[in-house]
Coordinates of C-alpha atoms and ligand atoms in Angstrom, one line a residue:
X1 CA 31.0 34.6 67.8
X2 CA 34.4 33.9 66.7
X3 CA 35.1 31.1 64.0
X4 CA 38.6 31.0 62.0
X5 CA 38.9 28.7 59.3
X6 CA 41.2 26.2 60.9
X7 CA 41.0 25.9 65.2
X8 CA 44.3 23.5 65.6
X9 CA 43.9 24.2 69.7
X10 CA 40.2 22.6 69.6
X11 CA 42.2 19.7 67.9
X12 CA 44.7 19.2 70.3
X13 CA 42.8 19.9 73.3
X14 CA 41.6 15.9 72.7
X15 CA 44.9 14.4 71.8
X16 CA 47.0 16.4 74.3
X17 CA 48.0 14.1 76.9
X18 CA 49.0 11.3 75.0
X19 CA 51.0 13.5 71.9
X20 CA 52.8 14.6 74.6
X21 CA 53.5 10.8 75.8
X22 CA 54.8 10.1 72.5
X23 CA 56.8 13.0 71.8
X24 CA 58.3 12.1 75.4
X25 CA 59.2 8.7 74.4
X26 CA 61.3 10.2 71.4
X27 CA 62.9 12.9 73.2
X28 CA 63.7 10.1 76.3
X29 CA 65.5 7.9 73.5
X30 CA 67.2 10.7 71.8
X31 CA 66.6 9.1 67.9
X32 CA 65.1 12.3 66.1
X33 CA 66.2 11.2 62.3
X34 CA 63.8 8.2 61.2
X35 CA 64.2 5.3 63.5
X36 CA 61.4 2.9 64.6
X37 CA 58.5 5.9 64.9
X38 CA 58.5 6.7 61.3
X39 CA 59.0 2.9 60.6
X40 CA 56.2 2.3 62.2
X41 CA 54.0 5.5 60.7
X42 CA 54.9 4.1 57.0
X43 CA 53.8 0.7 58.0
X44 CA 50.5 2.4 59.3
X45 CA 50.2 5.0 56.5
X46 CA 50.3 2.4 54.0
X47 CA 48.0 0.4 55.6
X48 CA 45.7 3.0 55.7
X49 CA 46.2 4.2 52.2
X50 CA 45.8 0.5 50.8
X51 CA 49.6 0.3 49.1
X52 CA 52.3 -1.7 50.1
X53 CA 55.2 0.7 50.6
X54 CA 55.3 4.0 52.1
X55 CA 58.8 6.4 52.3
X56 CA 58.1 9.1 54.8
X57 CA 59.8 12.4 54.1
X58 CA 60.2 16.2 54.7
X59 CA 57.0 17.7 53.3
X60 CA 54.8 17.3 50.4
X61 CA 56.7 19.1 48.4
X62 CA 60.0 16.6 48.9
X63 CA 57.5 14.1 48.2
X64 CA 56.6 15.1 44.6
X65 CA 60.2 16.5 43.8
X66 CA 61.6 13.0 45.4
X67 CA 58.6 11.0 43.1
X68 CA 59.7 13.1 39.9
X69 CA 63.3 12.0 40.6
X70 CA 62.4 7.9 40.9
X71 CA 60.9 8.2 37.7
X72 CA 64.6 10.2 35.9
X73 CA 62.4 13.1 35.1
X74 CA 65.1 14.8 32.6
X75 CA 65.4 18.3 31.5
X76 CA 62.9 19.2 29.2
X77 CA 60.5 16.4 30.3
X78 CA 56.9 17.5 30.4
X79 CA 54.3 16.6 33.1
X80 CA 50.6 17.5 32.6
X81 CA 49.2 18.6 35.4
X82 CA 46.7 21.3 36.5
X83 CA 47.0 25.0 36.7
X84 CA 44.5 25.5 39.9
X85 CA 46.5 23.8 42.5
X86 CA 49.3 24.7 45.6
X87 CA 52.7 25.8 43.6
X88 CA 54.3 23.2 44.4
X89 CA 52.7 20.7 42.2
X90 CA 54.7 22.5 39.0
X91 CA 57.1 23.8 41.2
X92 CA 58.3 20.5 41.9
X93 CA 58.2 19.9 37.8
X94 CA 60.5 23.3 37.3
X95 CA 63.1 22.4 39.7
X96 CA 64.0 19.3 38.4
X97 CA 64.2 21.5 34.7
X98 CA 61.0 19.6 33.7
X99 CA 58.1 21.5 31.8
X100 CA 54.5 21.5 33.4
X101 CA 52.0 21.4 31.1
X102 CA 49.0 22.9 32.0
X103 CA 44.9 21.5 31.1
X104 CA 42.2 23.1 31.9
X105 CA 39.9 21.7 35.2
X106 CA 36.2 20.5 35.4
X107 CA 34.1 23.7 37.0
X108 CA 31.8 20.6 39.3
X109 CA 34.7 19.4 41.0
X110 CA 37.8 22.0 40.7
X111 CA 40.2 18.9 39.2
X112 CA 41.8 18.1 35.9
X113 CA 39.1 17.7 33.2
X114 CA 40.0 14.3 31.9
X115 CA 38.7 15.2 28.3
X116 CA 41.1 17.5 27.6
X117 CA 44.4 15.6 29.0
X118 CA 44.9 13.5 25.6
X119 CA 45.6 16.7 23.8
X120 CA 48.2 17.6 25.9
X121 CA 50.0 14.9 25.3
X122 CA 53.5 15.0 23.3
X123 CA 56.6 13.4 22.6
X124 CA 58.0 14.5 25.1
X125 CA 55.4 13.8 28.0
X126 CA 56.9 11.7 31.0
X127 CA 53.7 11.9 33.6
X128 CA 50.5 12.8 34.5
X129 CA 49.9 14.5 38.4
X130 CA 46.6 14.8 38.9
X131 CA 45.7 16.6 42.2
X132 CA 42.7 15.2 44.5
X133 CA 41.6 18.8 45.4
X134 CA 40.2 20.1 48.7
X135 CA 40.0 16.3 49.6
X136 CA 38.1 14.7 45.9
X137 CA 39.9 12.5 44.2
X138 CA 40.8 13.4 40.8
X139 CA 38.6 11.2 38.2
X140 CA 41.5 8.7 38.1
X141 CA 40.2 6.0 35.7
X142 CA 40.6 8.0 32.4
X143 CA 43.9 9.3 33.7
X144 CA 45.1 5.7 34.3
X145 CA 44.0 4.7 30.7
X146 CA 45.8 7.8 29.0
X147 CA 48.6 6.9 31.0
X148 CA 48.6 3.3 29.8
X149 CA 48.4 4.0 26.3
X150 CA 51.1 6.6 26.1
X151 CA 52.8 5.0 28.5
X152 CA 53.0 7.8 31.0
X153 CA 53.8 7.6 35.3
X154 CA 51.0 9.3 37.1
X155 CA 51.8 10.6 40.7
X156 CA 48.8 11.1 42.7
X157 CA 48.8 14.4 44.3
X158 CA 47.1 13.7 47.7
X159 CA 48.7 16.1 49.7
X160 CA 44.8 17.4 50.9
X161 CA 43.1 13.9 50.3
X162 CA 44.7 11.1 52.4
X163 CA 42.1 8.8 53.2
X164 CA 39.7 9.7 50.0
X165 CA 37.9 7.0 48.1
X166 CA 37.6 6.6 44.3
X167 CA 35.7 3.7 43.3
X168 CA 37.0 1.9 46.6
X169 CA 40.1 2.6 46.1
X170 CA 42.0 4.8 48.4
X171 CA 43.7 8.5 47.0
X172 CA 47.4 7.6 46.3
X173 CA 47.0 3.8 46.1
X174 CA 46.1 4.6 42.1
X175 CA 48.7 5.9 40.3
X176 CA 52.8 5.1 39.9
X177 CA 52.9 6.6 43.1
X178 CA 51.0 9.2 45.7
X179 CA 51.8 11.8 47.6
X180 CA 50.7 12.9 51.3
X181 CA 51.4 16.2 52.8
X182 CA 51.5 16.4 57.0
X183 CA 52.0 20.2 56.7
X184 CA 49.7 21.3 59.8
X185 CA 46.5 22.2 57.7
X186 CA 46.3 18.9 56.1
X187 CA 43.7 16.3 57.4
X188 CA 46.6 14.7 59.2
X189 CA 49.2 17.2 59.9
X190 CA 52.4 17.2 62.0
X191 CA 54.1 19.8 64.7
X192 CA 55.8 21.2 61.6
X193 CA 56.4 19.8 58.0
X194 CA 56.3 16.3 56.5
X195 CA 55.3 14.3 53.9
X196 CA 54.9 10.7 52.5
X197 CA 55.0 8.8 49.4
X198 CA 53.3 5.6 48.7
X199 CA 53.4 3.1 45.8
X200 CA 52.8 -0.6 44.9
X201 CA 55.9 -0.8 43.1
X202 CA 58.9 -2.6 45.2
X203 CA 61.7 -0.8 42.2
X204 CA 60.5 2.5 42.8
X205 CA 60.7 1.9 47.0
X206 CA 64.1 0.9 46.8
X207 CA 64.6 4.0 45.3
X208 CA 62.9 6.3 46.7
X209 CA 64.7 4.8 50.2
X210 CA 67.9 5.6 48.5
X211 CA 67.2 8.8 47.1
X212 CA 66.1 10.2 50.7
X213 CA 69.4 9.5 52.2
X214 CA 71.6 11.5 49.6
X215 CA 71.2 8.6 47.4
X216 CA 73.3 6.3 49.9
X217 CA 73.5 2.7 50.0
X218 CA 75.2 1.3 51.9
X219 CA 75.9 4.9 53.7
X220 CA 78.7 6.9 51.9
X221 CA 78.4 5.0 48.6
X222 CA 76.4 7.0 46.2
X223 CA 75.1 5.6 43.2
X224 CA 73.1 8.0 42.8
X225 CA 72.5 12.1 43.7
X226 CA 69.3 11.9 46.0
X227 CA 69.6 14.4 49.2
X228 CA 68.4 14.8 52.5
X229 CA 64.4 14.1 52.2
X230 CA 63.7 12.4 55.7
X231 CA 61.2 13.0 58.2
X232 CA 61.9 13.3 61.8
X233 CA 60.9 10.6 65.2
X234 CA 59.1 14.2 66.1
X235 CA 56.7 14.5 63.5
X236 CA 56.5 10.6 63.0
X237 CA 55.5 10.2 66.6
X238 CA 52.5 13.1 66.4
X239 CA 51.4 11.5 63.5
X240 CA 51.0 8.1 64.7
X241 CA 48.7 9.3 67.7
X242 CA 46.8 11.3 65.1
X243 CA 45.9 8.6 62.3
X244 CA 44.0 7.3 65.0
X245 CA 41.4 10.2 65.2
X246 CA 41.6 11.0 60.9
X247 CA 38.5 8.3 60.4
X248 CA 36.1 10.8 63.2
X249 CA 37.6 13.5 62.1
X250 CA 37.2 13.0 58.1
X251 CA 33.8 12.1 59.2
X252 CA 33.1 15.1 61.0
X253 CA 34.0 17.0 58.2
X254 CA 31.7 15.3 55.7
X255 CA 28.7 15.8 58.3
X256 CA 30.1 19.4 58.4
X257 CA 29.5 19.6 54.5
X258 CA 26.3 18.1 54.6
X259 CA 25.3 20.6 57.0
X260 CA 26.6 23.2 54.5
X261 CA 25.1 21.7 51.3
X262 CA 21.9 21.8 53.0
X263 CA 21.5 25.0 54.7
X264 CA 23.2 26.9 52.0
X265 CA 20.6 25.6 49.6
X266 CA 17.9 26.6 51.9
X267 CA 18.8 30.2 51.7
X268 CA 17.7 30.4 48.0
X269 CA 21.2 31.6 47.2
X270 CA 22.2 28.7 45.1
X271 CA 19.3 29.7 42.6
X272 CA 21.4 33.5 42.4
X273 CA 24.6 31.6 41.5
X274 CA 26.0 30.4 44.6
X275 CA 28.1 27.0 44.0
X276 CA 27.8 24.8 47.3
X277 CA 30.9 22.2 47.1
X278 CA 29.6 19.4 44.9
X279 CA 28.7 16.4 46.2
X280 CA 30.7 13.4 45.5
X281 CA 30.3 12.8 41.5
X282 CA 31.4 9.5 40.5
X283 CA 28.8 7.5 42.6
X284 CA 27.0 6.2 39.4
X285 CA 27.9 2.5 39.8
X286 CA 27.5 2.7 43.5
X287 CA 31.0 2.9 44.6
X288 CA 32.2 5.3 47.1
X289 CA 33.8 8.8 46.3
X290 CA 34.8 9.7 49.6
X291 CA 35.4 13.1 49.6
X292 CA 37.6 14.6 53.2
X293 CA 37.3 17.8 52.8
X294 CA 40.5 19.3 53.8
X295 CA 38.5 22.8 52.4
X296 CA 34.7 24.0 52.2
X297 CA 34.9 25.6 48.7
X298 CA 32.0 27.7 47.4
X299 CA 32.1 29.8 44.6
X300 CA 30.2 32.9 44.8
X301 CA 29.3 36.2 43.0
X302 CA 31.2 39.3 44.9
X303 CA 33.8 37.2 46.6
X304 CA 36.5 39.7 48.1
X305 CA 33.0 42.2 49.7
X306 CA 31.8 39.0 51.2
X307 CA 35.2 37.3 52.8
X308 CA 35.4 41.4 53.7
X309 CA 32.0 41.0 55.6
X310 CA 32.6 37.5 56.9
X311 CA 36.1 38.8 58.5
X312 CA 34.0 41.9 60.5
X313 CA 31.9 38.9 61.5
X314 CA 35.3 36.8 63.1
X315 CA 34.9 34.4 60.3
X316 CA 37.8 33.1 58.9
X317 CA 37.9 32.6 54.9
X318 CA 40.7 31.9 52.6
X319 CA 40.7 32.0 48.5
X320 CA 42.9 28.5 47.6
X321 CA 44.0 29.7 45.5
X322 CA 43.7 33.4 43.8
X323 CA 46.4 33.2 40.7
X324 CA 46.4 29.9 38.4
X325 CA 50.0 28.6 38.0
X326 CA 50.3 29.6 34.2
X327 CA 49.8 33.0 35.0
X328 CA 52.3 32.9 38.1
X329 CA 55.8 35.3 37.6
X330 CA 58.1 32.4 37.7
X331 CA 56.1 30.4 34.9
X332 CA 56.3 33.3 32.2
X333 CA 58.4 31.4 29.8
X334 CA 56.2 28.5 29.7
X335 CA 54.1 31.4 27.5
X336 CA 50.4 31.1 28.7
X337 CA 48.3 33.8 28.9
X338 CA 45.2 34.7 30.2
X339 CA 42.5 32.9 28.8
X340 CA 44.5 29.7 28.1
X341 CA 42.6 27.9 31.5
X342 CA 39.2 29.8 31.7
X343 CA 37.7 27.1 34.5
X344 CA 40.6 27.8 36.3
X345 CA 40.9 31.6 35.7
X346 CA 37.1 31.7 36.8
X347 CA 38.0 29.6 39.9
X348 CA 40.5 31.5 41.2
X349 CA 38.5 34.4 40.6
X350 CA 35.3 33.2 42.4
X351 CA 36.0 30.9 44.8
X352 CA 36.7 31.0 48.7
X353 CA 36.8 28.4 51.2
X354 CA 34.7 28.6 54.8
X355 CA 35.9 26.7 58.1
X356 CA 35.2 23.1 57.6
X357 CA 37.3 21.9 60.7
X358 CA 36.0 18.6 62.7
X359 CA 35.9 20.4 66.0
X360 CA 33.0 23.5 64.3
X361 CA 29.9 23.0 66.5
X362 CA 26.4 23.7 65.3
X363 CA 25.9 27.1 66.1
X364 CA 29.2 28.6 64.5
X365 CA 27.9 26.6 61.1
X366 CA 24.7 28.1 61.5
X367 CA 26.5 31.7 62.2
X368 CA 28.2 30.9 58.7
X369 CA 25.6 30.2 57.1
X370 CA 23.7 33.3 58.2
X371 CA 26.2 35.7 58.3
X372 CA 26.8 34.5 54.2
X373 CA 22.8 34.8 53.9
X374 CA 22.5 38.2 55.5
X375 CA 25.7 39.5 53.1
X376 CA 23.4 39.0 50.0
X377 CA 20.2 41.0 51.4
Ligands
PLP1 C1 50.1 21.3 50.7 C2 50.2 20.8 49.3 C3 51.4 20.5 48.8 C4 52.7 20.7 49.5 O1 52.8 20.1 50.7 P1 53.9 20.7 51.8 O2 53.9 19.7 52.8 O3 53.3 22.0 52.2 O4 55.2 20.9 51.1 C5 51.4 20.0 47.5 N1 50.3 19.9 46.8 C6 49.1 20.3 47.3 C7 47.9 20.1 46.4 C8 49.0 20.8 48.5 O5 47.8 21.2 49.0

C-alpha cells in the first residue's frame, strides 16, 4: 500500500471540473493582477475568518513581512515569537532589521508557552507573533493581556490554522492582525503561492492596501515604500472553489486524528513514550478549540529508524521541523545556543508528522498505524 503524507491528486480529483471553470473564466477575461476574483476571495476569507477586512497577497511570508511593515517595525525592534516554527516567522522579523526574540514552547501543544513570554519582554519589544501550529491555535488569551499591558501588536501566525477555533473565536480574528498561507500544503492552498492578512482594524487596511501596491495611492504617488505584495485572479479563483470544501475537509481531518488518537493508544505504545497529537486543550469552560490539523505530529523515541522503516513501507513522513530558529546559520548573531529552548530542541529532535490528508481512507490509517506498531516489536 502506498500512502505519502500529502495526496493533492485525491484532492483535485473532486473539484476538477469546476477549478477548471473558474480558472477559464479568468483566463477568458484576461485580468490576472487582483480584480473582482480576489475581491471576492477577501470578502469570503474574512467572512470565514470572522474579521472585517482581508488584503490578499503573494504568500504567507509577504503577509507577515507586509503586517510587520503596517505596524513601522524599525531597526532594532524586537518581536517575541517562537523558535519551533517555518523560517519565515523570524525571517520575516530579520528582513525588516527587526530582532526575534525567541521563548521557549509548551511540550502538550508545540506553541509558545505563555508563562514565559512576560520575561521576554523589553524596552524595546514592538509585538508578539504567536504561531497556531500544525492547525492549534496558540493560547491567545494570555498573549492578548501581555500585549495590552505592554502595549505590544500581536500578529496571528495562521498560516497552518485558517479556520481553527479558540474559545469561539476564529485563528487570526484575535490579534492586531492574522496571517493565512495558500501555499499548496496548507488547509486551503492555491496552484502556487498566496497569502492573506486579516484584521478588525480599518487604519491598518488602508495600509496594508497601500503598502501592497508599492505603497501607491492614488497609483504613482508614493507616500510610502510598500512593494509588489499582490495575489493573482489565478490563485484567487482556485481558492474561491476550494473554501467551499475546507469545512469537510478540516472535518475529515479531525475524524482522521481521532482515528489516530485512538488506535495509537490501543497499541500500548503511548505507555513506552509515544506522544499522540494532543487533543484540543483549552476546552475547560466548554468552548471550542478547533484544531485543523494541517499536520499529524507525534513524538516518538527512535525517530529517523522509524520514518526510515515507514518510507520502505511507501509511507510518507516529514519532521516539521528538525533545527529550532535560534540555532539556524543566519540567526548566529542573535547569540543563542543550544540549550536556550530545551521543548523546542526536544521537539525538533523527536517529532515527525504522518499523513493526515482529508482524502486517507480507512485501510491506509490502519496500514499507519500498524506499520508504526510493528516498527517497535
Ligand atoms: C507556510 C508557513 C508560512 C509561510 O507561508 P508561505 O505561503 O509558504 O510563504 C509562515 N508561517 C508558518 C507557520 C507556515 O507554516
Amino acid at each position: 500500500m502506498n500512502v505519502p503524507l500529502l495526496d493533492l491528486k485525491a484532492q483535485y480529483a473532486g473539484i476538477r471540473d469546476e477549478v477548471r471553470k473558474a480558472v477559464d473564466e479568468v483566463m477568458d477575461s484576461q485580468l490576472f493582477i487582483l480584480g473582482p476574483k480576489v475581491d471576492e476571495l477577501e470578502k469570503k476569507v474574512a467572512e470565514y475568518s470572522m474579521t472585517p477586512y482581508a488584503v490578499g497577497v503573494s504568500s504567507g511570508t509577504d503577509a507577515l513581512l507586509i503586517a510587520l511593515m503596517a505596524i513601522d517595525l524599525r531597526p532594532g525592534d524586537e518581536v517575541i515569537t517562537t523558535p519551533f516554527t517555518f523560517f519565515s516567522t523570524a525571517g520575516a522579523v530579520a528582513r525588516l532589521g527587526g530582532v526575534p526574540v525567541f521563548v521557549d514552547i509548551d511540550p502538550k501543544t508545540y506553541n509558545l508557552d505563555v508563562a514565559k513570554i512576560e520575561k521576554a519582554v523589553t524596552r524595546k519589544t514592538r509585538a508578539i507573533i504567536p504561531v497556531h501550529l500544525f492547525g492549534q491555535c496558540a493560547d491567545m488569551d494570555p498573549i492578548m493581556a501581555a500585549a495590552k499591558k505592554h502595549n505590544l501588536a500581536v500578529i496571528e501566525d495562521a498560516a497552518q490554522s485558517i479556520g481553527a477555533d479558540y474559545h469561539g473565536k476564529r485563528a487570526g480574528s484575535i490579534g492586531t492582525m492574522g496571517i493565512f498561507s495558500f501555499f499548496p500544503s496548507k488547509n486551503l492552498g492555491g496552484f502556487g503561492d498566496g497569502g492573506m492578512v486579516v484584521t478588525q482594524d480599518k487604519a491598518l487596511y488602508d495600509k496594508l492596501k497601500i503598502l501592497r501596491v508599492h505603497g501607491s495611492q492614488p497609483k504613482y504617488y508614493h507616500k510610502i515604500v510598500g512593494g509588489n505584495f499582490r495575489l493573482d485572479a489565478i490563485q484567487a479563483a482556485v481558492l474561491l472553489v476550494k473554501l467551499t470544501r475546507l469545512d469537510d475537509w478540516s472535518l475529515q481531518r479531525r475524524r482522521n486524528a481521532e482515528f489516530y488518537n485512538q488506535k495509537l493508544r490501543m497499541t500500548g505504545l503511548v505507555e513506552r513514550g509515544l506522544t499522540v497529537r494532543p487533543d484540543p486543550v483549552y476546552a475547560e469552560t466548554g468552548d471550542r478549540n478547533f484544531h485543523i490539523y494541517n499536520q499529524y505530529t507525534i513524538k516518538v523515541k527512535d525517530r529517523d529508524n522509524l520514518r526510515a522503516h515507514l518510507k520502505e513501507k511507501h509511507i510518507g513522513t516529514e519532521v516539521y521541523y528538525p533545527v529550532p530558529l535560534h540555532l539556524q546559520e543566519c540567526f548566529k548573531s542573535l547569540g543563542c545556543k543550544k540549550g536556550d529552548f530545551p521543548i523546542s530542541e526536544d521537539a525538533a529532535e523527536n517529532v515527525v508528522s504522518i499523513p493526515i490528508y482529508p482524502e486517507l481512507t480507512d485501510a491506509q490509517k490502519e496500514y499507519v498505524v500498524q506499520s508504526i506498531e510493528e516498527f517497535y516489536k
